[in-house]
PDB file of C-alpha atoms and ligand atoms in Angstrom:
ATOM      1  CA  ILE I   1      -4.360 -14.596 -51.545  1.00 85.00           C
ATOM      2  CA  GLU I   2      -3.992 -17.222 -48.930  1.00 86.00           C
ATOM      3  CA  ALA I   3      -2.861 -17.396 -45.183  1.00 82.00           C
ATOM      4  CA  ASN I   4       0.696 -17.686 -46.291  1.00 83.00           C
ATOM      5  CA  ASN I   5       0.719 -14.493 -48.515  1.00 87.00           C
ATOM      6  CA  LEU I   6      -1.448 -12.303 -46.457  1.00 85.00           C
ATOM      7  CA  HIS I   7       0.802  -9.261 -46.990  1.00 88.00           C
ATOM      8  CA  ALA I   8      -0.116  -9.291 -50.774  1.00 92.00           C
ATOM      9  CA  ARG I   9      -2.289  -6.212 -51.639  1.00 92.00           C
ATOM     10  CA  LEU I  10      -4.532  -5.403 -54.744  1.00 93.00           C
ATOM     11  CA  ASP I  11      -3.496  -2.584 -57.076  1.00 93.00           C
ATOM     12  CA  GLU I  12      -5.376   0.448 -56.140  1.00 92.00           C
ATOM     13  CA  GLY I  13      -5.217   1.883 -59.619  1.00 90.00           C
ATOM     14  CA  ASN I  14      -6.119   5.633 -59.906  1.00 89.00           C
ATOM     15  CA  GLN I  15      -6.812   5.944 -56.164  1.00 86.00           C
ATOM     16  CA  LYS I  16     -10.148   7.785 -57.318  1.00 89.00           C
ATOM     17  CA  ASP I  17     -12.846   5.851 -58.950  1.00 93.00           C
ATOM     18  CA  GLU I  18     -15.167   3.149 -57.456  1.00 94.00           C
ATOM     19  CA  ILE I  19     -12.807   0.269 -58.294  1.00 94.00           C
ATOM     20  CA  ALA I  20      -9.968   2.040 -56.719  1.00 94.00           C
ATOM     21  CA  HIS I  21     -12.280   2.600 -53.563  1.00 94.00           C
ATOM     22  CA  LEU I  22     -13.272  -1.001 -53.484  1.00 95.00           C
ATOM     23  CA  ALA I  23      -9.589  -2.197 -53.902  1.00 94.00           C
ATOM     24  CA  GLN I  24      -8.557   0.271 -51.004  1.00 94.00           C
ATOM     25  CA  THR I  25     -11.628  -1.385 -48.739  1.00 95.00           C
ATOM     26  CA  PHE I  26     -10.393  -4.753 -49.720  1.00 94.00           C
ATOM     27  CA  ASN I  27      -6.944  -3.946 -48.927  1.00 93.00           C
ATOM     28  CA  LYS I  28      -7.817  -2.521 -45.490  1.00 93.00           C
ATOM     29  CA  MET I  29      -9.645  -5.780 -44.740  1.00 92.00           C
ATOM     30  CA  LEU I  30      -6.484  -7.727 -45.609  1.00 91.00           C
ATOM     31  CA  SER I  31      -4.485  -5.597 -43.450  1.00 89.00           C
ATOM     32  CA  ARG I  32      -6.704  -6.412 -40.392  1.00 88.00           C
ATOM     33  CA  LEU I  33      -6.529 -10.037 -41.251  1.00 88.00           C
ATOM     34  CA  GLU I  34      -2.833  -9.854 -41.510  1.00 87.00           C
ATOM     35  CA  LEU I  35      -2.663  -8.236 -38.095  1.00 81.00           C
ATOM     36  CA  ALA I  36      -5.012 -10.979 -36.506  1.00 82.00           C
ATOM     37  CA  PHE I  37      -2.944 -13.831 -38.138  1.00 85.00           C
ATOM     38  CA  GLY I  38       0.116 -12.107 -36.738  1.00 81.00           C
ATOM     39  CA  VAL I  39      -1.251 -12.014 -33.198  1.00 78.00           C
ATOM     40  CA  GLN I  40      -2.342 -15.766 -33.367  1.00 80.00           C
ATOM     41  CA  LYS I  41       1.175 -16.584 -34.655  1.00 82.00           C
ATOM     42  CA  SER I  42       3.018 -14.804 -31.993  1.00 80.00           C
ATOM     43  CA  PHE I  43       0.606 -16.374 -29.220  1.00 83.00           C
ATOM     44  CA  ILE I  44       1.510 -19.861 -30.376  1.00 86.00           C
ATOM     45  CA  ALA I  45       5.164 -18.995 -30.631  1.00 83.00           C
ATOM     46  CA  ASN I  46       5.029 -17.666 -27.015  1.00 83.00           C
ATOM     47  CA  ALA I  47       2.804 -20.508 -25.619  1.00 86.00           C
ATOM     48  CA  SER I  48       5.162 -23.103 -27.146  1.00 88.00           C
ATOM     49  CA  HIS I  49       8.184 -21.226 -25.622  1.00 84.00           C
ATOM     50  CA  GLU I  50       6.684 -21.095 -22.294  1.00 86.00           C
ATOM     51  CA  LEU I  51       5.932 -24.862 -22.415  1.00 90.00           C
ATOM     52  CA  ARG I  52       9.181 -25.828 -23.780  1.00 89.00           C
ATOM     53  CA  THR I  53      11.395 -24.089 -21.194  1.00 87.00           C
ATOM     54  CA  PRO I  54      10.238 -26.008 -18.144  1.00 90.00           C
ATOM     55  CA  LEU I  55      10.221 -29.256 -20.166  1.00 93.00           C
ATOM     56  CA  THR I  56      13.913 -28.683 -21.103  1.00 93.00           C
ATOM     57  CA  VAL I  57      14.760 -27.854 -17.515  1.00 92.00           C
ATOM     58  CA  ILE I  58      13.224 -31.064 -16.201  1.00 95.00           C
ATOM     59  CA  THR I  59      14.926 -33.200 -18.939  1.00 96.00           C
ATOM     60  CA  GLY I  60      18.194 -31.665 -18.158  1.00 95.00           C
ATOM     61  CA  GLN I  61      17.835 -32.083 -14.382  1.00 94.00           C
ATOM     62  CA  ILE I  62      16.996 -35.888 -14.789  1.00 96.00           C
ATOM     63  CA  GLU I  63      19.639 -36.457 -17.340  1.00 95.00           C
ATOM     64  CA  VAL I  64      22.379 -35.091 -15.076  1.00 95.00           C
ATOM     65  CA  VAL I  65      21.104 -36.965 -12.190  1.00 95.00           C
ATOM     66  CA  LEU I  66      21.119 -40.213 -13.856  1.00 96.00           C
ATOM     67  CA  MET I  67      24.805 -39.779 -15.251  1.00 96.00           C
ATOM     68  CA  LYS I  68      26.094 -41.670 -12.065  1.00 95.00           C
ATOM     69  CA  ALA I  69      24.905 -42.948  -8.682  1.00 95.00           C
ATOM     70  CA  ARG I  70      23.785 -40.107  -6.331  1.00 95.00           C
ATOM     71  CA  THR I  71      23.204 -39.714  -2.623  1.00 96.00           C
ATOM     72  CA  ASN I  72      19.708 -39.649  -1.363  1.00 96.00           C
ATOM     73  CA  GLU I  73      19.971 -35.884  -0.433  1.00 96.00           C
ATOM     74  CA  GLU I  74      20.990 -35.206  -4.374  1.00 95.00           C
ATOM     75  CA  TYR I  75      18.054 -37.390  -5.557  1.00 96.00           C
ATOM     76  CA  ARG I  76      15.849 -35.350  -3.112  1.00 97.00           C
ATOM     77  CA  GLU I  77      17.187 -32.044  -4.394  1.00 95.00           C
ATOM     78  CA  THR I  78      16.614 -32.882  -8.167  1.00 95.00           C
ATOM     79  CA  LEU I  79      13.024 -34.080  -7.302  1.00 96.00           C
ATOM     80  CA  MET I  80      12.179 -30.920  -5.710  1.00 95.00           C
ATOM     81  CA  LEU I  81      13.372 -28.847  -8.477  1.00 93.00           C
ATOM     82  CA  VAL I  82      11.482 -31.027 -11.144  1.00 95.00           C
ATOM     83  CA  LEU I  83       8.406 -30.780  -8.734  1.00 96.00           C
ATOM     84  CA  GLU I  84       8.741 -27.019  -8.788  1.00 91.00           C
ATOM     85  CA  GLU I  85       8.966 -26.916 -12.598  1.00 92.00           C
ATOM     86  CA  ILE I  86       5.888 -29.288 -12.848  1.00 95.00           C
ATOM     87  CA  LYS I  87       3.900 -27.115 -10.678  1.00 91.00           C
ATOM     88  CA  ASN I  88       4.625 -24.215 -12.975  1.00 88.00           C
ATOM     89  CA  LEU I  89       3.705 -26.171 -16.125  1.00 92.00           C
ATOM     90  CA  ASN I  90       0.448 -27.053 -14.415  1.00 93.00           C
ATOM     91  CA  THR I  91      -0.482 -23.392 -13.607  1.00 88.00           C
ATOM     92  CA  LEU I  92       0.470 -22.545 -17.151  1.00 89.00           C
ATOM     93  CA  SER I  93      -1.744 -25.094 -18.788  1.00 91.00           C
ATOM     94  CA  ASN I  94      -4.637 -24.334 -16.506  1.00 89.00           C
ATOM     95  CA  LYS I  95      -4.412 -20.649 -17.494  1.00 86.00           C
ATOM     96  CA  LEU I  96      -4.081 -21.527 -21.284  1.00 87.00           C
ATOM     97  CA  LEU I  97      -7.213 -23.686 -20.997  1.00 85.00           C
ATOM     98  CA  LEU I  98      -9.132 -21.062 -19.150  1.00 84.00           C
ATOM     99  CA  LEU I  99      -8.070 -18.534 -21.916  1.00 81.00           C
ATOM    100  CA  ALA I 100      -9.419 -20.898 -24.584  1.00 79.00           C
ATOM    101  CA  GLN I 101     -12.636 -21.331 -22.468  1.00 77.00           C
ATOM    102  CA  THR I 102     -13.231 -17.494 -22.261  1.00 79.00           C
ATOM    103  CA  THR I 103     -13.274 -17.279 -25.979  1.00 72.00           C
ATOM    104  CA  VAL I 104     -16.221 -19.793 -26.331  1.00 65.00           C
ATOM    105  CA  ASP I 105     -19.816 -18.544 -26.695  1.00 66.00           C
ATOM    106  CA  LYS I 106     -21.097 -16.818 -23.588  1.00 68.00           C
ATOM    107  CA  GLY I 107     -24.181 -18.957 -23.635  1.00 68.00           C
ATOM    108  CA  ASP I 108     -22.044 -22.074 -22.737  1.00 70.00           C
ATOM    109  CA  LEU I 109     -20.827 -20.537 -19.407  1.00 75.00           C
ATOM    110  CA  ASN I 110     -23.916 -20.963 -17.307  1.00 80.00           C
ATOM    111  CA  PHE I 111     -24.238 -17.482 -15.825  1.00 88.00           C
ATOM    112  CA  MET I 112     -25.922 -17.397 -12.509  1.00 92.00           C
ATOM    113  CA  PRO I 113     -26.408 -14.930  -9.869  1.00 94.00           C
ATOM    114  CA  VAL I 114     -23.077 -14.627  -7.921  1.00 95.00           C
ATOM    115  CA  ARG I 115     -22.427 -12.656  -4.566  1.00 95.00           C
ATOM    116  CA  ILE I 116     -19.197 -10.807  -5.126  1.00 96.00           C
ATOM    117  CA  ASP I 117     -18.343 -10.565  -1.399  1.00 95.00           C
ATOM    118  CA  ASP I 118     -18.426 -14.432  -0.944  1.00 95.00           C
ATOM    119  CA  VAL I 119     -15.999 -14.603  -3.906  1.00 96.00           C
ATOM    120  CA  LEU I 120     -13.666 -12.008  -2.331  1.00 97.00           C
ATOM    121  CA  TRP I 121     -13.610 -13.982   0.892  1.00 97.00           C
ATOM    122  CA  LYS I 122     -12.892 -17.205  -0.824  1.00 95.00           C
ATOM    123  CA  CYS I 123     -10.169 -15.554  -2.906  1.00 95.00           C
ATOM    124  CA  GLN I 124      -8.538 -13.951   0.176  1.00 96.00           C
ATOM    125  CA  LYS I 125      -8.473 -17.299   1.789  1.00 95.00           C
ATOM    126  CA  GLU I 126      -7.020 -19.102  -1.069  1.00 93.00           C
ATOM    127  CA  LEU I 127      -4.182 -16.364  -1.416  1.00 92.00           C
ATOM    128  CA  LEU I 128      -3.301 -16.873   2.117  1.00 93.00           C
ATOM    129  CA  ALA I 129      -3.138 -20.555   1.694  1.00 91.00           C
ATOM    130  CA  ARG I 130      -0.798 -20.107  -1.214  1.00 88.00           C
ATOM    131  CA  ASP I 131       1.577 -18.199   0.790  1.00 90.00           C
ATOM    132  CA  MET I 132       1.435 -17.350   4.332  1.00 92.00           C
ATOM    133  CA  THR I 133       3.185 -14.021   3.845  1.00 95.00           C
ATOM    134  CA  ASN I 134       0.225 -12.883   1.650  1.00 95.00           C
ATOM    135  CA  SER I 135      -2.242 -10.495   3.048  1.00 96.00           C
ATOM    136  CA  VAL I 136      -5.365  -9.000   1.854  1.00 97.00           C
ATOM    137  CA  ASP I 137      -7.893  -6.487   3.464  1.00 97.00           C
ATOM    138  CA  VAL I 138     -11.206  -5.926   2.093  1.00 96.00           C
ATOM    139  CA  PHE I 139     -13.117  -2.757   2.671  1.00 97.00           C
ATOM    140  CA  PHE I 140     -16.783  -2.100   1.872  1.00 95.00           C
ATOM    141  CA  GLY I 141     -17.966   1.389   0.529  1.00 95.00           C
ATOM    142  CA  GLU I 142     -21.070   3.348   1.299  1.00 92.00           C
ATOM    143  CA  GLY I 143     -22.611   2.238  -1.853  1.00 90.00           C
ATOM    144  CA  ILE I 144     -23.079  -1.162  -0.461  1.00 89.00           C
ATOM    145  CA  ASP I 145     -26.052  -0.498   1.615  1.00 85.00           C
ATOM    146  CA  ASP I 146     -27.939  -3.709   0.651  1.00 85.00           C
ATOM    147  CA  ASP I 147     -26.910  -7.420  -0.222  1.00 86.00           C
ATOM    148  CA  SER I 148     -28.639  -7.133  -3.532  1.00 85.00           C
ATOM    149  CA  LYS I 149     -25.902  -4.473  -4.706  1.00 86.00           C
ATOM    150  CA  MET I 150     -23.304  -7.377  -4.528  1.00 92.00           C
ATOM    151  CA  LEU I 151     -25.028  -9.585  -6.933  1.00 93.00           C
ATOM    152  CA  VAL I 152     -23.856 -10.132 -10.208  1.00 94.00           C
ATOM    153  CA  SER I 153     -24.829 -12.376 -13.122  1.00 93.00           C
ATOM    154  CA  GLY I 154     -21.693 -14.490 -13.905  1.00 92.00           C
ATOM    155  CA  ASN I 155     -19.772 -17.595 -13.898  1.00 90.00           C
ATOM    156  CA  GLU I 156     -18.327 -17.946 -10.225  1.00 91.00           C
ATOM    157  CA  ILE I 157     -15.226 -19.979 -11.451  1.00 87.00           C
ATOM    158  CA  LEU I 158     -14.078 -17.340 -13.945  1.00 90.00           C
ATOM    159  CA  LEU I 159     -14.795 -14.445 -11.590  1.00 94.00           C
ATOM    160  CA  LYS I 160     -12.767 -16.136  -8.924  1.00 93.00           C
ATOM    161  CA  THR I 161      -9.933 -16.550 -11.359  1.00 91.00           C
ATOM    162  CA  ALA I 162     -10.021 -12.792 -12.396  1.00 94.00           C
ATOM    163  CA  ILE I 163     -10.032 -11.633  -8.779  1.00 96.00           C
ATOM    164  CA  ILE I 164      -7.345 -14.042  -7.563  1.00 95.00           C
ATOM    165  CA  ASN I 165      -5.057 -12.904 -10.278  1.00 95.00           C
ATOM    166  CA  LEU I 166      -5.446  -9.150  -9.386  1.00 97.00           C
ATOM    167  CA  MET I 167      -5.007 -10.066  -5.674  1.00 97.00           C
ATOM    168  CA  ASP I 168      -2.120 -12.147  -6.415  1.00 95.00           C
ATOM    169  CA  ASN I 169      -0.416  -9.519  -8.627  1.00 96.00           C
ATOM    170  CA  ALA I 170      -0.709  -6.859  -5.849  1.00 97.00           C
ATOM    171  CA  CYS I 171       1.047  -9.263  -3.220  1.00 96.00           C
ATOM    172  CA  LYS I 172       3.491 -10.572  -5.735  1.00 95.00           C
ATOM    173  CA  TYR I 173       4.843  -7.290  -6.997  1.00 96.00           C
ATOM    174  CA  SER I 174       5.082  -5.413  -3.441  1.00 96.00           C
ATOM    175  CA  SER I 175       7.633  -5.979  -0.851  1.00 94.00           C
ATOM    176  CA  ASN I 176       5.014  -6.216   1.997  1.00 96.00           C
ATOM    177  CA  HIS I 177       2.967  -8.647  -0.055  1.00 96.00           C
ATOM    178  CA  HIS I 178      -0.104  -6.821   0.950  1.00 97.00           C
ATOM    179  CA  ALA I 179      -3.331  -5.876  -1.361  1.00 97.00           C
ATOM    180  CA  ASP I 180      -6.239  -3.647  -0.265  1.00 98.00           C
ATOM    181  CA  VAL I 181      -9.422  -4.314  -1.830  1.00 98.00           C
ATOM    182  CA  PHE I 182     -12.387  -1.850  -2.029  1.00 97.00           C
ATOM    183  CA  LEU I 183     -15.779  -2.921  -3.118  1.00 97.00           C
ATOM    184  CA  ASP I 184     -18.487  -0.312  -3.833  1.00 96.00           C
ATOM    185  CA  ALA I 185     -21.441   0.094  -5.960  1.00 93.00           C
ATOM    186  CA  THR I 186     -23.483   2.953  -7.668  1.00 88.00           C
ATOM    187  CA  GLU I 187     -26.998   2.477  -9.161  1.00 82.00           C
ATOM    188  CA  ASN I 188     -26.177  -0.498 -11.586  1.00 89.00           C
ATOM    189  CA  ARG I 189     -22.378  -1.204 -11.453  1.00 93.00           C
ATOM    190  CA  LEU I 190     -20.299  -2.854  -8.776  1.00 95.00           C
ATOM    191  CA  SER I 191     -16.600  -1.605  -8.630  1.00 96.00           C
ATOM    192  CA  ILE I 192     -13.765  -3.536  -7.049  1.00 97.00           C
ATOM    193  CA  LYS I 193     -10.336  -1.800  -6.654  1.00 98.00           C
ATOM    194  CA  PHE I 194      -7.257  -3.772  -5.925  1.00 98.00           C
ATOM    195  CA  ARG I 195      -4.493  -1.536  -4.530  1.00 98.00           C
ATOM    196  CA  ASP I 196      -0.941  -2.167  -3.717  1.00 98.00           C
ATOM    197  CA  SER I 197       2.107  -0.031  -2.715  1.00 97.00           C
ATOM    198  CA  GLY I 198       4.588  -1.984  -4.750  1.00 96.00           C
ATOM    199  CA  ILE I 199       6.853  -1.581  -7.573  1.00 96.00           C
ATOM    200  CA  GLY I 200       4.410   0.046  -9.960  1.00 96.00           C
ATOM    201  CA  ILE I 201       4.350   0.052 -13.729  1.00 96.00           C
ATOM    202  CA  SER I 202       5.750   2.462 -16.095  1.00 95.00           C
ATOM    203  CA  GLU I 203       3.483   4.596 -18.347  1.00 94.00           C
ATOM    204  CA  LYS I 204       4.916   2.834 -21.532  1.00 93.00           C
ATOM    205  CA  GLU I 205       4.400  -0.597 -20.187  1.00 94.00           C
ATOM    206  CA  LEU I 206       0.755   0.023 -18.924  1.00 95.00           C
ATOM    207  CA  LYS I 207      -0.336  -0.227 -22.583  1.00 91.00           C
ATOM    208  CA  MET I 208       1.225  -3.556 -22.868  1.00 94.00           C
ATOM    209  CA  ILE I 209       0.471  -5.587 -19.691  1.00 96.00           C
ATOM    210  CA  PHE I 210      -2.786  -6.942 -20.958  1.00 94.00           C
ATOM    211  CA  GLN I 211      -1.251  -8.562 -23.933  1.00 91.00           C
ATOM    212  CA  PRO I 212      -0.768 -12.317 -23.518  1.00 89.00           C
ATOM    213  CA  PHE I 213       2.787 -13.322 -22.296  1.00 90.00           C
ATOM    214  CA  TYR I 214       3.885  -9.586 -21.760  1.00 93.00           C
ATOM    215  CA  ARG I 215       5.916  -9.213 -18.529  1.00 92.00           C
ATOM    216  CA  SER I 216       7.677  -5.939 -17.542  1.00 90.00           C
ATOM    217  CA  LYS I 217      11.356  -5.870 -17.518  1.00 84.00           C
ATOM    218  CA  ASN I 218      11.470  -5.226 -13.763  1.00 84.00           C
ATOM    219  CA  VAL I 219       9.575  -8.446 -12.732  1.00 87.00           C
ATOM    220  CA  LEU I 220      11.538 -10.979 -14.908  1.00 82.00           C
ATOM    221  CA  SER I 221      13.050 -12.577 -11.481  1.00 82.00           C
ATOM    222  CA  SER I 222       9.733 -13.315  -9.974  1.00 85.00           C
ATOM    223  CA  SER I 223       7.488 -16.169 -11.231  1.00 85.00           C
ATOM    224  CA  GLY I 224       4.732 -15.729 -13.860  1.00 88.00           C
ATOM    225  CA  HIS I 225       3.818 -16.314 -17.399  1.00 88.00           C
ATOM    226  CA  GLY I 226       2.235 -12.925 -18.342  1.00 91.00           C
ATOM    227  CA  ILE I 227      -1.081 -14.518 -19.049  1.00 91.00           C
ATOM    228  CA  GLY I 228      -3.130 -13.561 -15.930  1.00 92.00           C
ATOM    229  CA  LEU I 229      -4.127  -9.980 -17.081  1.00 95.00           C
ATOM    230  CA  SER I 230      -5.207 -10.978 -20.382  1.00 92.00           C
ATOM    231  CA  LEU I 231      -7.390 -13.661 -18.782  1.00 91.00           C
ATOM    232  CA  VAL I 232      -8.622 -11.006 -16.342  1.00 94.00           C
ATOM    233  CA  GLU I 233      -9.568  -8.690 -19.262  1.00 93.00           C
ATOM    234  CA  LYS I 234     -11.431 -11.519 -21.193  1.00 89.00           C
ATOM    235  CA  ILE I 235     -13.328 -12.633 -18.120  1.00 91.00           C
ATOM    236  CA  ILE I 236     -14.298  -9.125 -17.108  1.00 94.00           C
ATOM    237  CA  SER I 237     -15.595  -8.424 -20.759  1.00 90.00           C
ATOM    238  CA  LEU I 238     -17.518 -11.663 -20.694  1.00 89.00           C
ATOM    239  CA  HIS I 239     -19.276 -10.199 -17.865  1.00 92.00           C
ATOM    240  CA  ASN I 240     -20.018  -6.969 -19.653  1.00 92.00           C
ATOM    241  CA  GLY I 241     -17.649  -5.212 -17.528  1.00 95.00           C
ATOM    242  CA  SER I 242     -14.345  -3.062 -17.855  1.00 96.00           C
ATOM    243  CA  VAL I 243     -10.835  -3.141 -16.379  1.00 97.00           C
ATOM    244  CA  SER I 244      -8.668  -0.229 -15.794  1.00 97.00           C
ATOM    245  CA  VAL I 245      -5.407   0.567 -14.317  1.00 98.00           C
ATOM    246  CA  VAL I 246      -3.345   3.466 -12.916  1.00 98.00           C
ATOM    247  CA  SER I 247       0.162   2.962 -11.552  1.00 97.00           C
ATOM    248  CA  GLU I 248       3.213   5.042 -10.480  1.00 96.00           C
ATOM    249  CA  PRO I 249       6.652   3.352 -10.556  1.00 96.00           C
ATOM    250  CA  GLY I 250       7.923   2.758  -7.113  1.00 95.00           C
ATOM    251  CA  LYS I 251       4.737   3.972  -5.323  1.00 96.00           C
ATOM    252  CA  GLY I 252       2.136   1.241  -6.264  1.00 97.00           C
ATOM    253  CA  THR I 253      -0.756   0.252  -8.643  1.00 98.00           C
ATOM    254  CA  GLU I 254      -4.400   0.263  -8.529  1.00 98.00           C
ATOM    255  CA  PHE I 255      -6.542  -1.906 -10.765  1.00 98.00           C
ATOM    256  CA  THR I 256     -10.243  -1.268 -10.895  1.00 98.00           C
ATOM    257  CA  ILE I 257     -13.010  -3.709 -12.252  1.00 98.00           C
ATOM    258  CA  GLN I 258     -16.441  -2.690 -12.856  1.00 97.00           C
ATOM    259  CA  ILE I 259     -19.330  -5.140 -13.656  1.00 96.00           C
ATOM    260  CA  PRO I 260     -23.024  -4.517 -13.899  1.00 94.00           C
ATOM    261  CA  VAL I 261     -25.010  -5.637 -11.035  1.00 92.00           C
ATOM    262  CA  CYS I 262     -27.913  -8.205 -11.350  1.00 86.00           C
ATOM    263  CA  GLN I 263     -31.250  -6.184 -12.481  1.00 74.00           C
TER     264      GLN I 263
HETATM  265  P1  ADP O 301       2.429 -12.288 -14.467  1.00 72.17           P
HETATM  266  O1  ADP O 301       2.172 -11.764 -13.282  1.00 72.17           O
HETATM  267  O2  ADP O 301       2.319 -13.948 -14.476  1.00 72.17           O
HETATM  268  O3  ADP O 301       3.801 -11.930 -15.169  1.00 72.17           O
HETATM  269  P2  ADP O 301       0.024 -10.852 -15.743  1.00 72.17           P
HETATM  270  O4  ADP O 301      -0.505 -10.928 -16.984  1.00 72.17           O
HETATM  271  O5  ADP O 301      -0.767 -11.154 -14.456  1.00 72.17           O
HETATM  272  O6  ADP O 301       1.391 -11.954 -15.626  1.00 72.17           O
HETATM  273  O7  ADP O 301       0.627  -9.432 -15.428  1.00 72.17           O
HETATM  274  C1  ADP O 301       1.405  -9.015 -16.585  1.00 72.17           C
HETATM  275  C2  ADP O 301       2.593  -7.956 -16.063  1.00 72.17           C
HETATM  276  O8  ADP O 301       1.916  -6.779 -15.737  1.00 72.17           O
HETATM  277  C3  ADP O 301       3.441  -8.484 -15.046  1.00 72.17           C
HETATM  278  O9  ADP O 301       4.409  -9.285 -15.437  1.00 72.17           O
HETATM  279  C4  ADP O 301       3.949  -7.313 -14.259  1.00 72.17           C
HETATM  280  O10 ADP O 301       4.977  -6.714 -15.153  1.00 72.17           O
HETATM  281  C5  ADP O 301       2.718  -6.204 -14.542  1.00 72.17           C
HETATM  282  N1  ADP O 301       2.008  -6.186 -13.398  1.00 72.17           N
HETATM  283  C6  ADP O 301       0.648  -6.744 -13.108  1.00 72.17           C
HETATM  284  N2  ADP O 301       0.260  -6.478 -11.916  1.00 72.17           N
HETATM  285  C7  ADP O 301       0.952  -5.599 -11.250  1.00 72.17           C
HETATM  286  C8  ADP O 301       1.136  -4.815 -10.134  1.00 72.17           C
HETATM  287  N3  ADP O 301       0.189  -4.988  -9.213  1.00 72.17           N
HETATM  288  N4  ADP O 301       2.323  -4.146  -9.783  1.00 72.17           N
HETATM  289  C9  ADP O 301       3.097  -4.279 -10.733  1.00 72.17           C
HETATM  290  N5  ADP O 301       3.301  -4.796 -11.871  1.00 72.17           N
HETATM  291  C10 ADP O 301       2.164  -5.488 -12.209  1.00 72.17           C
END
């Protein structure tokens, strides 16, 4: 059995004796491997598609503009469109690289004490710089009675990436482009909630949004690649934390991340 015929299975004989049990266990392992290979394959297919689409658009735009002499205004318009596609490609490749980085060994990530409130302020500033119509309010709960409650052991760049993604989604998928962020702490866990009053996510789709490249049907007209949330999940699990979400279509969405505080 090789990578190209992972669907093959052993004969499970009479289904009863030890040899049959061994064959069944072996077949179960093959099923898991087949599934993992399938996930990898579809990841590569999706990534190539996402990379190829903007490249095709860029090539098409340039070919059309070069067919005859154009006015300065026409050249400018084409260059603006091409620039937009290149920016998109840049965001996508950065996210893919980060996704690859989060699958490396945790030891290589240089975990250090990170003040989460600092990260939140930086993310809030960056989101505003990206788009002036975005707004983020940050609230502190009663559990934050001491600076040490806001200290986690982590990688600041990765934590910033996860938090920006959640703030960005909250603004992107709500008509008022606004996110409320609530920071609170219990004994040993920090919780950050990202709440919006946007389009929401249906119950059926809630199960799928963490899969790489998955995008809900109702967001296909807005920009994005469907990688953000899988990145968030990976980053938070590297920090021994968890991500959860509750949502009501048409009302809004709330993502919660929980991370252990520094001991
Ligand atoms: P992207 O935003 O680039 O599409 P993500 O991985 O960040 O990719 O999100 C995956 C999908 O989950 C989005 O396409 C959207 O359908 C849904 N989603 C994520 N956050 C929200 C939100 N705050 N409100 C509504 N839908 C959301």
